[in-house]
Amino acid sequence: MRAHLEFEREAVQYQPMTPDERAAQVAEIDAAIAELDEALGETSLRGHLTPKERDERPRRKRSTRRRQDSPDLPRLPVDPRTVGRAYSGRAGKTYRPSMLVTLTLDSHGPVHSHLRRGAYVAACECGTRHGPHDDLLGTPVDPAGYDYRRAALDAIHFARVLDRWWQNVRRAAGWNVQYAGAVELQRRLAPHAHFAIRGTLPRRLLKQIAAATYHQVWWPPFNEPVYRVDKPPVWDVDRQAYIDPKTREPLPTWGEALDALEEPDSRPAYVARLGRIDARGIEQGTKDAERSIRYVTKYVTKDLTDQARPRSDPQKAHFDRLHAELSVLPCSPTCANWLLYGVQPDGVKAGLTPGRCTGKVHQRSTLGFTGRRVLVSRQWSGKTLADHRADNRAWVRAILAGGMADTEEHDQAADDADGSKRYRFELARPEDPDVPPLEHRLLRAISARIRWRTDLDTARLRTAAVAPSSDQPAALAA
């Protein structure tokens, strides 16, 4: 019902009526929306479906200029093809190899490792040759010098770095690179990703892209905590804000903290980068191809921490130390841990407890990683989204048999009525004044989808009722 009201509110803008009549109907619908929101507030539904105010907040813009400490990348026009280059071999045979790429975060300190060079086992940095099942594997050589804070922040923002990586790959490669892969934890509890790429790229270019890939976190500074977990800011009911326990002054709001970042000399709170990259070619039908497929897909059905579950006391201590760092770092603008750094979270409310945020970042089963573990590009299957939409539309038209107005005949008749240039389309951007907030658009889409399903179910019942009657004469004749 809430979605239908939002749909009707927008539909009023396109109905022929006087401005006074339109304003009266909008006011009536707004009253019904407010009444329904009050009824929803009495249920177990949390939060608000839409913002309380219809006016969207101004969108903050950041400069897209590259950092001076990052190398430049070649930028080519992206060709619409989704496969790599084909090579001609002997006897006119054509080869189109693929690649297996592993992306790893930078080192946060030396760890005990099992370094195997063929049949020879190299010595670790501690001077010992560890076995493949040593209880010290993955733990820091010097726990006091290991940078746990940077390890935790890299894990939190690793998903964003991966997104930026693929953007840079497509821009530098010059074609729409397709990939499929999974994310897992190393023994040192740092996330890294394995991807199969349809096509090949020069290893030198991949290393250059990895060195130039970064993600800037434009948050308020959180280098040192201002308050302790056992003595956090307290909630003031009268001011509806968190205040300092001693001075009784309210903490800066999230908007005020972001306004301070608008200064020309402001710097991001953190910059996440990639570390080492490993790439090797794969040829179809070889043992390496089968081994690579098994290597990538074996992590699909496993939990993120299954491969790095601690077994020994040093590994448990390393696990607990990293989890303790993650429990006090902010995971999002709405995280309760911002109170430890003297800033009120976005959308502040009563009952926030620093160090007890329920986000996935702070859970022991994820250890900071919050993105999707299995990552597949949209055109990996060979079909585009337009192809899937066309298939779905053809199926719906076959079911409805002209029952909906969204048919080729109806579209052609409408175009013939007003000419071929009846509509002019252009891309709507979030900062456009006539673009409603995302919550309102989602509710209208829900209402439209409910209406479509109702029409589709009605057509199905009508088809099912007609089918037996049409088959009856054939049965009698037999």
PDB file of C-alpha atoms in Angstrom, residues 138-398:
ATOM      1  CA  GLY A 138      50.700 -16.839   9.119  1.00  0.00           C
ATOM      2  CA  THR A 139      51.636 -15.260  12.468  1.00  0.00           C
ATOM      3  CA  PRO A 140      53.867 -12.169  12.658  1.00  0.00           C
ATOM      4  CA  VAL A 141      57.581 -12.649  13.192  1.00  0.00           C
ATOM      5  CA  ASP A 142      57.476  -9.576  15.438  1.00  0.00           C
ATOM      6  CA  PRO A 143      53.918  -9.165  16.835  1.00  0.00           C
ATOM      7  CA  ALA A 144      54.835  -5.831  18.460  1.00  0.00           C
ATOM      8  CA  GLY A 145      55.937  -4.360  15.118  1.00  0.00           C
ATOM      9  CA  TYR A 146      53.069  -5.747  13.013  1.00  0.00           C
ATOM     10  CA  ASP A 147      50.786  -2.971  11.727  1.00  0.00           C
ATOM     11  CA  TYR A 148      47.405  -4.320  12.818  1.00  0.00           C
ATOM     12  CA  ARG A 149      45.630  -1.026  12.247  1.00  0.00           C
ATOM     13  CA  ARG A 150      46.610  -0.844   8.591  1.00  0.00           C
ATOM     14  CA  ALA A 151      45.786  -4.538   8.164  1.00  0.00           C
ATOM     15  CA  ALA A 152      42.298  -3.928   9.549  1.00  0.00           C
ATOM     16  CA  LEU A 153      41.698  -0.841   7.378  1.00  0.00           C
ATOM     17  CA  ASP A 154      42.912  -2.618   4.242  1.00  0.00           C
ATOM     18  CA  ALA A 155      40.486  -5.470   4.944  1.00  0.00           C
ATOM     19  CA  ILE A 156      37.583  -3.059   5.460  1.00  0.00           C
ATOM     20  CA  HIS A 157      38.153  -1.224   2.162  1.00  0.00           C
ATOM     21  CA  PHE A 158      39.425  -4.163   0.084  1.00  0.00           C
ATOM     22  CA  ALA A 159      36.102  -4.491  -1.779  1.00  0.00           C
ATOM     23  CA  ARG A 160      36.296  -0.838  -2.888  1.00  0.00           C
ATOM     24  CA  VAL A 161      39.856  -1.343  -4.074  1.00  0.00           C
ATOM     25  CA  LEU A 162      38.731  -4.305  -6.194  1.00  0.00           C
ATOM     26  CA  ASP A 163      36.033  -2.180  -7.828  1.00  0.00           C
ATOM     27  CA  ARG A 164      38.573   0.514  -8.647  1.00  0.00           C
ATOM     28  CA  TRP A 165      40.974  -2.133  -9.965  1.00  0.00           C
ATOM     29  CA  TRP A 166      38.503  -3.396 -12.565  1.00  0.00           C
ATOM     30  CA  GLN A 167      37.661   0.149 -13.629  1.00  0.00           C
ATOM     31  CA  ASN A 168      41.344   0.817 -14.247  1.00  0.00           C
ATOM     32  CA  VAL A 169      41.798  -2.512 -16.054  1.00  0.00           C
ATOM     33  CA  ARG A 170      39.062  -1.767 -18.574  1.00  0.00           C
ATOM     34  CA  ARG A 171      40.276   1.763 -19.184  1.00  0.00           C
ATOM     35  CA  ALA A 172      43.873   0.690 -19.687  1.00  0.00           C
ATOM     36  CA  ALA A 173      43.126  -2.481 -21.687  1.00  0.00           C
ATOM     37  CA  GLY A 174      40.755  -0.801 -24.125  1.00  0.00           C
ATOM     38  CA  TRP A 175      38.067  -3.522 -24.086  1.00  0.00           C
ATOM     39  CA  ASN A 176      35.313  -4.698 -21.737  1.00  0.00           C
ATOM     40  CA  VAL A 177      37.283  -7.220 -19.680  1.00  0.00           C
ATOM     41  CA  GLN A 178      35.131 -10.012 -18.206  1.00  0.00           C
ATOM     42  CA  TYR A 179      36.057 -11.890 -15.041  1.00  0.00           C
ATOM     43  CA  ALA A 180      34.860 -14.479 -12.527  1.00  0.00           C
ATOM     44  CA  GLY A 181      36.507 -15.120  -9.180  1.00  0.00           C
ATOM     45  CA  ALA A 182      36.295 -15.402  -5.425  1.00  0.00           C
ATOM     46  CA  VAL A 183      37.790 -13.769  -2.328  1.00  0.00           C
ATOM     47  CA  GLU A 184      39.485 -15.739   0.451  1.00  0.00           C
ATOM     48  CA  LEU A 185      41.689 -15.110   3.477  1.00  0.00           C
ATOM     49  CA  GLN A 186      45.380 -15.800   3.490  1.00  0.00           C
ATOM     50  CA  ARG A 187      47.065 -17.436   6.432  1.00  0.00           C
ATOM     51  CA  ARG A 188      48.048 -13.997   7.684  1.00  0.00           C
ATOM     52  CA  LEU A 189      44.253 -13.213   7.739  1.00  0.00           C
ATOM     53  CA  ALA A 190      44.438 -10.657   4.929  1.00  0.00           C
ATOM     54  CA  PRO A 191      41.877 -10.959   2.079  1.00  0.00           C
ATOM     55  CA  HIS A 192      43.058 -11.639  -1.440  1.00  0.00           C
ATOM     56  CA  ALA A 193      41.185 -12.492  -4.631  1.00  0.00           C
ATOM     57  CA  HIS A 194      41.563 -14.983  -7.485  1.00  0.00           C
ATOM     58  CA  PHE A 195      40.058 -14.063 -10.865  1.00  0.00           C
ATOM     59  CA  ALA A 196      39.770 -15.856 -14.184  1.00  0.00           C
ATOM     60  CA  ILE A 197      39.905 -13.345 -17.055  1.00  0.00           C
ATOM     61  CA  ARG A 198      38.496 -14.071 -20.496  1.00  0.00           C
ATOM     62  CA  GLY A 199      41.451 -12.939 -22.568  1.00  0.00           C
ATOM     63  CA  THR A 200      45.053 -11.979 -21.893  1.00  0.00           C
ATOM     64  CA  LEU A 201      46.788  -8.764 -20.884  1.00  0.00           C
ATOM     65  CA  PRO A 202      50.504  -7.997 -20.669  1.00  0.00           C
ATOM     66  CA  ARG A 203      51.895  -8.700 -17.200  1.00  0.00           C
ATOM     67  CA  ARG A 204      53.751  -5.421 -17.286  1.00  0.00           C
ATOM     68  CA  LEU A 205      50.447  -3.576 -17.796  1.00  0.00           C
ATOM     69  CA  LEU A 206      48.767  -5.510 -14.962  1.00  0.00           C
ATOM     70  CA  LYS A 207      51.562  -4.606 -12.556  1.00  0.00           C
ATOM     71  CA  GLN A 208      51.340  -0.981 -13.643  1.00  0.00           C
ATOM     72  CA  ILE A 209      47.572  -0.993 -13.004  1.00  0.00           C
ATOM     73  CA  ALA A 210      48.067  -2.565  -9.576  1.00  0.00           C
ATOM     74  CA  ALA A 211      50.605   0.099  -8.616  1.00  0.00           C
ATOM     75  CA  ALA A 212      48.229   2.856  -9.727  1.00  0.00           C
ATOM     76  CA  THR A 213      45.078   1.485  -8.044  1.00  0.00           C
ATOM     77  CA  TYR A 214      43.995   3.088  -4.784  1.00  0.00           C
ATOM     78  CA  HIS A 215      40.866   4.068  -2.850  1.00  0.00           C
ATOM     79  CA  GLN A 216      40.658   7.286  -0.859  1.00  0.00           C
ATOM     80  CA  VAL A 217      38.472   7.206   2.263  1.00  0.00           C
ATOM     81  CA  TRP A 218      36.992  10.694   2.698  1.00  0.00           C
ATOM     82  CA  TRP A 219      35.910  10.350   6.320  1.00  0.00           C
ATOM     83  CA  PRO A 220      36.648  12.531   9.340  1.00  0.00           C
ATOM     84  CA  PRO A 221      40.052  11.769  10.906  1.00  0.00           C
ATOM     85  CA  PHE A 222      40.122   8.711  13.149  1.00  0.00           C
ATOM     86  CA  ASN A 223      43.824   8.332  13.886  1.00  0.00           C
ATOM     87  CA  GLU A 224      43.563   8.440  17.674  1.00  0.00           C
ATOM     88  CA  PRO A 225      40.456   7.713  19.809  1.00  0.00           C
ATOM     89  CA  VAL A 226      39.204  10.607  21.916  1.00  0.00           C
ATOM     90  CA  TYR A 227      37.114   8.478  24.283  1.00  0.00           C
ATOM     91  CA  ARG A 228      37.484   5.002  25.706  1.00  0.00           C
ATOM     92  CA  VAL A 229      35.070   2.135  25.202  1.00  0.00           C
ATOM     93  CA  ASP A 230      34.235   2.043  28.932  1.00  0.00           C
ATOM     94  CA  LYS A 231      33.662   5.833  29.077  1.00  0.00           C
ATOM     95  CA  PRO A 232      31.967   6.854  25.806  1.00  0.00           C
ATOM     96  CA  PRO A 233      29.880   9.981  25.143  1.00  0.00           C
ATOM     97  CA  VAL A 234      26.387   9.911  26.596  1.00  0.00           C
ATOM     98  CA  TRP A 235      23.026  10.591  24.971  1.00  0.00           C
ATOM     99  CA  ASP A 236      21.228  13.816  25.864  1.00  0.00           C
ATOM    100  CA  VAL A 237      17.472  13.425  25.467  1.00  0.00           C
ATOM    101  CA  ASP A 238      16.772  17.164  25.405  1.00  0.00           C
ATOM    102  CA  ARG A 239      19.355  17.946  22.715  1.00  0.00           C
ATOM    103  CA  GLN A 240      18.849  14.648  20.859  1.00  0.00           C
ATOM    104  CA  ALA A 241      22.611  14.335  20.523  1.00  0.00           C
ATOM    105  CA  TYR A 242      25.637  12.723  22.173  1.00  0.00           C
ATOM    106  CA  ILE A 243      27.555  14.995  24.546  1.00  0.00           C
ATOM    107  CA  ASP A 244      30.940  14.934  26.263  1.00  0.00           C
ATOM    108  CA  PRO A 245      30.620  13.355  29.752  1.00  0.00           C
ATOM    109  CA  LYS A 246      32.732  16.119  31.326  1.00  0.00           C
ATOM    110  CA  THR A 247      32.018  19.341  29.440  1.00  0.00           C
ATOM    111  CA  ARG A 248      28.394  18.431  28.584  1.00  0.00           C
ATOM    112  CA  GLU A 249      28.945  19.913  25.118  1.00  0.00           C
ATOM    113  CA  PRO A 250      27.481  18.111  22.074  1.00  0.00           C
ATOM    114  CA  LEU A 251      29.877  16.357  19.715  1.00  0.00           C
ATOM    115  CA  PRO A 252      30.222  17.604  16.126  1.00  0.00           C
ATOM    116  CA  THR A 253      27.593  16.143  13.841  1.00  0.00           C
ATOM    117  CA  TRP A 254      28.466  14.067  10.794  1.00  0.00           C
ATOM    118  CA  GLY A 255      27.612  16.931   8.464  1.00  0.00           C
ATOM    119  CA  GLU A 256      29.812  19.356  10.385  1.00  0.00           C
ATOM    120  CA  ALA A 257      32.695  16.878  10.304  1.00  0.00           C
ATOM    121  CA  LEU A 258      32.357  16.515   6.517  1.00  0.00           C
ATOM    122  CA  ASP A 259      32.174  20.292   6.088  1.00  0.00           C
ATOM    123  CA  ALA A 260      35.659  20.485   7.585  1.00  0.00           C
ATOM    124  CA  LEU A 261      36.893  18.263   4.733  1.00  0.00           C
ATOM    125  CA  GLU A 262      35.867  20.863   2.147  1.00  0.00           C
ATOM    126  CA  GLU A 263      38.990  22.902   2.875  1.00  0.00           C
ATOM    127  CA  PRO A 264      41.553  22.976   0.044  1.00  0.00           C
ATOM    128  CA  ASP A 265      44.315  21.416   2.174  1.00  0.00           C
ATOM    129  CA  SER A 266      42.134  18.525   3.425  1.00  0.00           C
ATOM    130  CA  ARG A 267      43.423  15.011   3.018  1.00  0.00           C
ATOM    131  CA  PRO A 268      41.611  11.661   3.048  1.00  0.00           C
ATOM    132  CA  ALA A 269      41.501   9.798   6.328  1.00  0.00           C
ATOM    133  CA  TYR A 270      43.038   6.715   4.717  1.00  0.00           C
ATOM    134  CA  VAL A 271      44.271   5.496   1.338  1.00  0.00           C
ATOM    135  CA  ALA A 272      43.924   1.764   0.595  1.00  0.00           C
ATOM    136  CA  ARG A 273      46.188   0.247  -2.054  1.00  0.00           C
ATOM    137  CA  LEU A 274      46.922  -3.081  -3.678  1.00  0.00           C
ATOM    138  CA  GLY A 275      50.111  -4.999  -3.110  1.00  0.00           C
ATOM    139  CA  ARG A 276      51.530  -7.896  -5.107  1.00  0.00           C
ATOM    140  CA  ILE A 277      49.874  -9.292  -8.228  1.00  0.00           C
ATOM    141  CA  ASP A 278      50.425 -12.705  -9.780  1.00  0.00           C
ATOM    142  CA  ALA A 279      49.244 -13.517 -13.328  1.00  0.00           C
ATOM    143  CA  ARG A 280      49.654 -16.546 -15.551  1.00  0.00           C
ATOM    144  CA  GLY A 281      48.186 -17.630 -18.850  1.00  0.00           C
ATOM    145  CA  ILE A 282      45.628 -20.411 -19.278  1.00  0.00           C
ATOM    146  CA  GLU A 283      45.015 -22.336 -22.464  1.00  0.00           C
ATOM    147  CA  GLN A 284      41.750 -24.130 -23.098  1.00  0.00           C
ATOM    148  CA  GLY A 285      41.725 -27.897 -22.669  1.00  0.00           C
ATOM    149  CA  THR A 286      44.978 -28.163 -20.701  1.00  0.00           C
ATOM    150  CA  LYS A 287      45.604 -29.419 -17.176  1.00  0.00           C
ATOM    151  CA  ASP A 288      46.440 -25.891 -16.055  1.00  0.00           C
ATOM    152  CA  ALA A 289      42.963 -24.757 -17.107  1.00  0.00           C
ATOM    153  CA  GLU A 290      41.246 -27.495 -15.075  1.00  0.00           C
ATOM    154  CA  ARG A 291      43.499 -26.802 -12.102  1.00  0.00           C
ATOM    155  CA  SER A 292      42.778 -23.079 -12.272  1.00  0.00           C
ATOM    156  CA  ILE A 293      39.016 -23.647 -12.413  1.00  0.00           C
ATOM    157  CA  ARG A 294      39.163 -25.877  -9.340  1.00  0.00           C
ATOM    158  CA  TYR A 295      41.379 -23.357  -7.570  1.00  0.00           C
ATOM    159  CA  VAL A 296      38.914 -20.517  -8.094  1.00  0.00           C
ATOM    160  CA  THR A 297      35.668 -22.406  -7.438  1.00  0.00           C
ATOM    161  CA  LYS A 298      36.708 -24.319  -4.314  1.00  0.00           C
ATOM    162  CA  TYR A 299      36.092 -21.194  -2.191  1.00  0.00           C
ATOM    163  CA  VAL A 300      32.524 -20.622  -3.422  1.00  0.00           C
ATOM    164  CA  THR A 301      30.807 -22.865  -0.857  1.00  0.00           C
ATOM    165  CA  LYS A 302      33.204 -22.239   2.030  1.00  0.00           C
ATOM    166  CA  ASP A 303      33.102 -19.662   4.767  1.00  0.00           C
ATOM    167  CA  LEU A 304      35.587 -16.817   4.471  1.00  0.00           C
ATOM    168  CA  THR A 305      37.557 -17.886   7.566  1.00  0.00           C
ATOM    169  CA  ASP A 306      37.514 -21.658   6.881  1.00  0.00           C
ATOM    170  CA  GLN A 307      40.943 -21.623   5.240  1.00  0.00           C
ATOM    171  CA  ALA A 308      42.468 -19.438   7.965  1.00  0.00           C
ATOM    172  CA  ARG A 309      40.840 -20.842  11.093  1.00  0.00           C
ATOM    173  CA  PRO A 310      43.370 -20.607  13.957  1.00  0.00           C
ATOM    174  CA  ARG A 311      44.619 -23.888  15.411  1.00  0.00           C
ATOM    175  CA  SER A 312      47.552 -22.963  17.650  1.00  0.00           C
ATOM    176  CA  ASP A 313      47.946 -20.409  20.427  1.00  0.00           C
ATOM    177  CA  PRO A 314      50.057 -18.001  18.299  1.00  0.00           C
ATOM    178  CA  GLN A 315      47.470 -18.109  15.508  1.00  0.00           C
ATOM    179  CA  LYS A 316      44.634 -17.508  17.981  1.00  0.00           C
ATOM    180  CA  ALA A 317      46.510 -14.565  19.468  1.00  0.00           C
ATOM    181  CA  HIS A 318      47.015 -13.107  15.973  1.00  0.00           C
ATOM    182  CA  PHE A 319      43.320 -13.643  15.178  1.00  0.00           C
ATOM    183  CA  ASP A 320      42.161 -11.995  18.420  1.00  0.00           C
ATOM    184  CA  ARG A 321      44.512  -9.037  18.007  1.00  0.00           C
ATOM    185  CA  LEU A 322      43.213  -8.288  14.508  1.00  0.00           C
ATOM    186  CA  HIS A 323      39.589  -8.693  15.611  1.00  0.00           C
ATOM    187  CA  ALA A 324      40.193  -6.342  18.547  1.00  0.00           C
ATOM    188  CA  GLU A 325      41.471  -3.680  16.135  1.00  0.00           C
ATOM    189  CA  LEU A 326      38.449  -4.156  13.880  1.00  0.00           C
ATOM    190  CA  SER A 327      36.024  -3.811  16.788  1.00  0.00           C
ATOM    191  CA  VAL A 328      36.989  -0.157  17.453  1.00  0.00           C
ATOM    192  CA  LEU A 329      37.451   1.100  13.879  1.00  0.00           C
ATOM    193  CA  PRO A 330      34.548   2.754  11.996  1.00  0.00           C
ATOM    194  CA  CYS A 331      33.028   0.618   9.273  1.00  0.00           C
ATOM    195  CA  SER A 332      30.591   3.122   7.724  1.00  0.00           C
ATOM    196  CA  PRO A 333      29.217   6.647   8.266  1.00  0.00           C
ATOM    197  CA  THR A 334      26.527   5.183  10.558  1.00  0.00           C
ATOM    198  CA  CYS A 335      28.923   3.113  12.689  1.00  0.00           C
ATOM    199  CA  ALA A 336      28.661   3.617  16.459  1.00  0.00           C
ATOM    200  CA  ASN A 337      32.464   3.598  16.755  1.00  0.00           C
ATOM    201  CA  TRP A 338      32.560   7.202  15.519  1.00  0.00           C
ATOM    202  CA  LEU A 339      31.659   8.222  19.061  1.00  0.00           C
ATOM    203  CA  LEU A 340      35.120   7.046  20.168  1.00  0.00           C
ATOM    204  CA  TYR A 341      36.686   9.617  17.817  1.00  0.00           C
ATOM    205  CA  GLY A 342      34.518  12.544  18.911  1.00  0.00           C
ATOM    206  CA  VAL A 343      32.067  12.565  15.973  1.00  0.00           C
ATOM    207  CA  GLN A 344      28.375  11.754  15.953  1.00  0.00           C
ATOM    208  CA  PRO A 345      27.516   9.122  13.304  1.00  0.00           C
ATOM    209  CA  ASP A 346      25.302   9.882  10.354  1.00  0.00           C
ATOM    210  CA  GLY A 347      21.644   9.379  11.284  1.00  0.00           C
ATOM    211  CA  VAL A 348      22.483   9.507  14.991  1.00  0.00           C
ATOM    212  CA  LYS A 349      20.017   7.978  17.441  1.00  0.00           C
ATOM    213  CA  ALA A 350      19.900   6.852  21.039  1.00  0.00           C
ATOM    214  CA  GLY A 351      21.285   3.483  22.110  1.00  0.00           C
ATOM    215  CA  LEU A 352      24.546   3.435  20.139  1.00  0.00           C
ATOM    216  CA  THR A 353      27.300   1.519  21.936  1.00  0.00           C
ATOM    217  CA  PRO A 354      30.877   1.997  20.699  1.00  0.00           C
ATOM    218  CA  GLY A 355      32.740  -1.276  20.312  1.00  0.00           C
ATOM    219  CA  ARG A 356      29.464  -3.166  19.803  1.00  0.00           C
ATOM    220  CA  CYS A 357      28.564  -2.238  16.228  1.00  0.00           C
ATOM    221  CA  THR A 358      26.600  -5.015  14.517  1.00  0.00           C
ATOM    222  CA  GLY A 359      28.137  -4.454  11.069  1.00  0.00           C
ATOM    223  CA  LYS A 360      29.722  -7.358   9.217  1.00  0.00           C
ATOM    224  CA  VAL A 361      33.107  -5.684   9.455  1.00  0.00           C
ATOM    225  CA  HIS A 362      33.326  -6.362  13.177  1.00  0.00           C
ATOM    226  CA  GLN A 363      32.257 -10.023  13.079  1.00  0.00           C
ATOM    227  CA  ARG A 364      34.742 -12.836  13.628  1.00  0.00           C
ATOM    228  CA  SER A 365      33.401 -14.703  10.588  1.00  0.00           C
ATOM    229  CA  THR A 366      34.413 -11.927   8.163  1.00  0.00           C
ATOM    230  CA  LEU A 367      37.383 -10.152   9.789  1.00  0.00           C
ATOM    231  CA  GLY A 368      36.744  -6.865   8.065  1.00  0.00           C
ATOM    232  CA  PHE A 369      35.697  -7.973   4.584  1.00  0.00           C
ATOM    233  CA  THR A 370      32.180  -6.766   3.743  1.00  0.00           C
ATOM    234  CA  GLY A 371      31.786  -7.176  -0.011  1.00  0.00           C
ATOM    235  CA  ARG A 372      30.513 -10.116  -2.033  1.00  0.00           C
ATOM    236  CA  ARG A 373      32.857 -13.095  -1.906  1.00  0.00           C
ATOM    237  CA  VAL A 374      31.957 -14.449  -5.364  1.00  0.00           C
ATOM    238  CA  LEU A 375      32.446 -11.797  -8.056  1.00  0.00           C
ATOM    239  CA  VAL A 376      31.255 -12.334 -11.631  1.00  0.00           C
ATOM    240  CA  SER A 377      31.090  -9.632 -14.283  1.00  0.00           C
ATOM    241  CA  ARG A 378      27.755  -8.949 -15.925  1.00  0.00           C
ATOM    242  CA  GLN A 379      28.721 -10.114 -19.407  1.00  0.00           C
ATOM    243  CA  TRP A 380      30.670 -13.199 -18.370  1.00  0.00           C
ATOM    244  CA  SER A 381      27.877 -15.459 -19.697  1.00  0.00           C
ATOM    245  CA  GLY A 382      28.042 -13.884 -23.155  1.00  0.00           C
ATOM    246  CA  LYS A 383      24.592 -12.264 -22.826  1.00  0.00           C
ATOM    247  CA  THR A 384      24.144  -8.643 -21.996  1.00  0.00           C
ATOM    248  CA  LEU A 385      21.459  -7.235 -19.718  1.00  0.00           C
ATOM    249  CA  ALA A 386      19.623  -6.058 -22.810  1.00  0.00           C
ATOM    250  CA  ASP A 387      19.548  -9.649 -24.099  1.00  0.00           C
ATOM    251  CA  HIS A 388      18.070 -10.910 -20.823  1.00  0.00           C
ATOM    252  CA  ARG A 389      15.485  -8.139 -20.792  1.00  0.00           C
ATOM    253  CA  ALA A 390      14.522  -8.953 -24.379  1.00  0.00           C
ATOM    254  CA  ASP A 391      14.041 -12.623 -23.499  1.00  0.00           C
ATOM    255  CA  ASN A 392      11.901 -11.752 -20.485  1.00  0.00           C
ATOM    256  CA  ARG A 393       9.825  -9.295 -22.506  1.00  0.00           C
ATOM    257  CA  ALA A 394       9.222 -11.856 -25.248  1.00  0.00           C
ATOM    258  CA  TRP A 395       8.066 -14.385 -22.676  1.00  0.00           C
ATOM    259  CA  VAL A 396       5.700 -11.922 -21.001  1.00  0.00           C
ATOM    260  CA  ARG A 397       4.228 -10.912 -24.359  1.00  0.00           C
ATOM    261  CA  ALA A 398       3.644 -14.546 -25.212  1.00  0.00           C
TER     262      ALA A 398
END
